[in-house]
Amino acid sequence: MVEASGFAAEGLPPPGREAVMRALDECYDPCCEDRRISVVDMGLIESLEIRDRRVRIELVLTSGWCPFTARLDEMIRDEVGALPGVDSVEVEVVWEPAWSPERMSEEAREKLRLPLEKLAPLREARLRGESA
């Protein structure tokens, strides 16, 4: 467990679930940061517990080989730890249930959808042996 950095939370009430989720909405999976898809929209948050002024988050990864685990952990701790009333943030990676695309929000799916109507003519030209 890491203490929340730079904020004296003593005497403040703990943040509500909504405040923590808003902070998590500012945390982006580095693979999807350019499309502004948060860990919430990716469906990476398995559980969230607020006890006293301690926040515990269970995080599901899209892959067991995710090279950005440390960056996600740091980002979540920084964003949630900056909330008034937070003394500490614990992030635990869990493997059950496994992540699947069904966990993503509709907005995330839309942002990740390939523009097939724009790609189809390029594909057809390639199949005919023409250059794009």
GROMACS .gro file of C-alpha atoms in nm:
model
  132
    1MET     CA    1   0.000   0.000   0.000
    2VAL     CA    2   0.132   0.345  -0.089
    3GLU     CA    3   0.037   0.661   0.092
    4ALA     CA    4  -0.142   0.921  -0.117
    5SER     CA    5   0.112   1.180  -0.217
    6GLY     CA    6   0.117   1.547  -0.133
    7PHE     CA    7  -0.222   1.589   0.030
    8ALA     CA    8  -0.306   1.602   0.400
    9ALA     CA    9  -0.634   1.417   0.414
   10GLU     CA   10  -0.661   1.421   0.792
   11GLY     CA   11  -0.999   1.540   0.911
   12LEU     CA   12  -1.163   1.517   0.570
   13PRO     CA   13  -1.434   1.263   0.497
   14PRO     CA   14  -1.345   0.992   0.248
   15PRO     CA   15  -1.442   1.053  -0.113
   16GLY     CA   16  -1.756   0.892  -0.250
   17ARG     CA   17  -1.756   0.621  -0.513
   18GLU     CA   18  -1.855   0.871  -0.782
   19ALA     CA   19  -1.553   1.093  -0.707
   20VAL     CA   20  -1.317   0.796  -0.728
   21MET     CA   21  -1.475   0.681  -1.056
   22ARG     CA   22  -1.434   1.033  -1.199
   23ALA     CA   23  -1.065   1.021  -1.103
   24LEU     CA   24  -1.035   0.679  -1.269
   25ASP     CA   25  -1.197   0.827  -1.581
   26GLU     CA   26  -0.880   1.040  -1.607
   27CYS     CA   27  -0.659   0.730  -1.615
   28TYR     CA   28  -0.593   0.603  -1.964
   29ASP     CA   29  -0.460   0.267  -2.074
   30PRO     CA   30  -0.140   0.370  -2.256
   31CYS     CA   31  -0.249   0.158  -2.555
   32CYS     CA   32  -0.566   0.368  -2.587
   33GLU     CA   33  -0.452   0.704  -2.453
   34ASP     CA   34  -0.453   0.865  -2.798
   35ARG     CA   35  -0.824   0.778  -2.826
   36ARG     CA   36  -0.895   0.894  -2.469
   37ILE     CA   37  -1.032   0.560  -2.350
   38SER     CA   38  -1.013   0.541  -1.971
   39VAL     CA   39  -0.954   0.236  -1.755
   40VAL     CA   40  -1.323   0.262  -1.665
   41ASP     CA   41  -1.438   0.254  -2.028
   42MET     CA   42  -1.197  -0.031  -2.105
   43GLY     CA   43  -1.364  -0.231  -1.827
   44LEU     CA   44  -1.041  -0.272  -1.631
   45ILE     CA   45  -1.189  -0.186  -1.290
   46GLU     CA   46  -1.309  -0.507  -1.130
   47SER     CA   47  -1.389  -0.365  -0.787
   48LEU     CA   48  -1.358  -0.050  -0.583
   49GLU     CA   49  -1.367  -0.034  -0.205
   50ILE     CA   50  -1.348   0.277   0.010
   51ARG     CA   51  -1.291   0.210   0.378
   52ASP     CA   52  -1.218   0.503   0.605
   53ARG     CA   53  -0.989   0.708   0.383
   54ARG     CA   54  -0.828   0.408   0.215
   55VAL     CA   55  -0.918   0.321  -0.141
   56ARG     CA   56  -0.865  -0.030  -0.273
   57ILE     CA   57  -0.900  -0.103  -0.644
   58GLU     CA   58  -0.889  -0.440  -0.819
   59LEU     CA   59  -0.765  -0.403  -1.175
   60VAL     CA   60  -0.809  -0.653  -1.459
   61LEU     CA   61  -0.555  -0.636  -1.740
   62THR     CA   62  -0.638  -0.692  -2.106
   63SER     CA   63  -0.340  -0.928  -2.125
   64GLY     CA   64  -0.114  -1.109  -1.881
   65TRP     CA   65   0.176  -0.968  -2.081
   66CYS     CA   66   0.068  -0.605  -2.055
   67PRO     CA   67   0.389  -0.400  -2.058
   68PHE     CA   68   0.210  -0.100  -1.905
   69THR     CA   69   0.107  -0.249  -1.572
   70ALA     CA   70   0.344  -0.033  -1.369
   71ARG     CA   71   0.235   0.281  -1.556
   72LEU     CA   72  -0.135   0.204  -1.499
   73ASP     CA   73  -0.069   0.140  -1.130
   74GLU     CA   74   0.118   0.469  -1.094
   75MET     CA   75  -0.144   0.667  -1.286
   76ILE     CA   76  -0.430   0.526  -1.076
   77ARG     CA   77  -0.246   0.591  -0.749
   78ASP     CA   78  -0.166   0.949  -0.855
   79GLU     CA   79  -0.518   1.039  -0.971
   80VAL     CA   80  -0.711   0.871  -0.689
   81GLY     CA   81  -0.449   0.967  -0.429
   82ALA     CA   82  -0.492   1.335  -0.520
   83LEU     CA   83  -0.859   1.329  -0.413
   84PRO     CA   84  -0.938   1.514  -0.091
   85GLY     CA   85  -0.998   1.268   0.191
   86VAL     CA   86  -0.774   0.989   0.055
   87ASP     CA   87  -0.497   0.865   0.284
   88SER     CA   88  -0.384   0.569   0.076
   89VAL     CA   89  -0.451   0.386  -0.249
   90GLU     CA   90  -0.398   0.016  -0.305
   91VAL     CA   91  -0.410  -0.125  -0.657
   92GLU     CA   92  -0.418  -0.501  -0.701
   93VAL     CA   93  -0.409  -0.679  -1.035
   94VAL     CA   94  -0.653  -0.970  -1.042
   95TRP     CA   95  -0.673  -1.245  -1.302
   96GLU     CA   96  -1.027  -1.369  -1.243
   97PRO     CA   97  -1.245  -1.292  -1.417
   98ALA     CA   98  -1.038  -1.258  -1.732
   99TRP     CA   99  -1.082  -0.940  -1.933
  100SER     CA  100  -1.278  -0.964  -2.257
  101PRO     CA  101  -1.397  -0.699  -2.504
  102GLU     CA  102  -1.750  -0.731  -2.364
  103ARG     CA  103  -1.627  -0.541  -2.056
  104MET     CA  104  -1.574  -0.224  -2.263
  105SER     CA  105  -1.828   0.055  -2.267
  106GLU     CA  106  -2.015   0.121  -2.589
  107GLU     CA  107  -1.825   0.450  -2.620
  108ALA     CA  108  -1.492   0.264  -2.602
  109ARG     CA  109  -1.607   0.013  -2.863
  110GLU     CA  110  -1.707   0.296  -3.094
  111LYS     CA  111  -1.369   0.467  -3.052
  112LEU     CA  112  -1.187   0.142  -3.132
  113ARG     CA  113  -1.405   0.043  -3.425
  114LEU     CA  114  -1.224   0.048  -3.756
  115PRO     CA  115  -1.374   0.283  -4.016
  116LEU     CA  116  -1.456  -0.003  -4.254
  117GLU     CA  117  -1.642   0.220  -4.499
  118LYS     CA  118  -1.315   0.413  -4.553
  119LEU     CA  119  -1.097   0.101  -4.561
  120ALA     CA  120  -1.311  -0.106  -4.799
  121PRO     CA  121  -1.212   0.083  -5.119
  122LEU     CA  122  -0.843   0.050  -5.027
  123ARG     CA  123  -0.886  -0.323  -4.974
  124GLU     CA  124  -1.070  -0.363  -5.304
  125ALA     CA  125  -0.797  -0.172  -5.491
  126ARG     CA  126  -0.532  -0.390  -5.332
  127LEU     CA  127  -0.716  -0.706  -5.432
  128ARG     CA  128  -0.731  -0.579  -5.791
  129GLY     CA  129  -0.354  -0.522  -5.776
  130GLU     CA  130  -0.381  -0.144  -5.786
  131SER     CA  131  -0.175   0.079  -5.562
  132ALA     CA  132  -0.356   0.308  -5.322
   0.00000   0.00000   0.00000
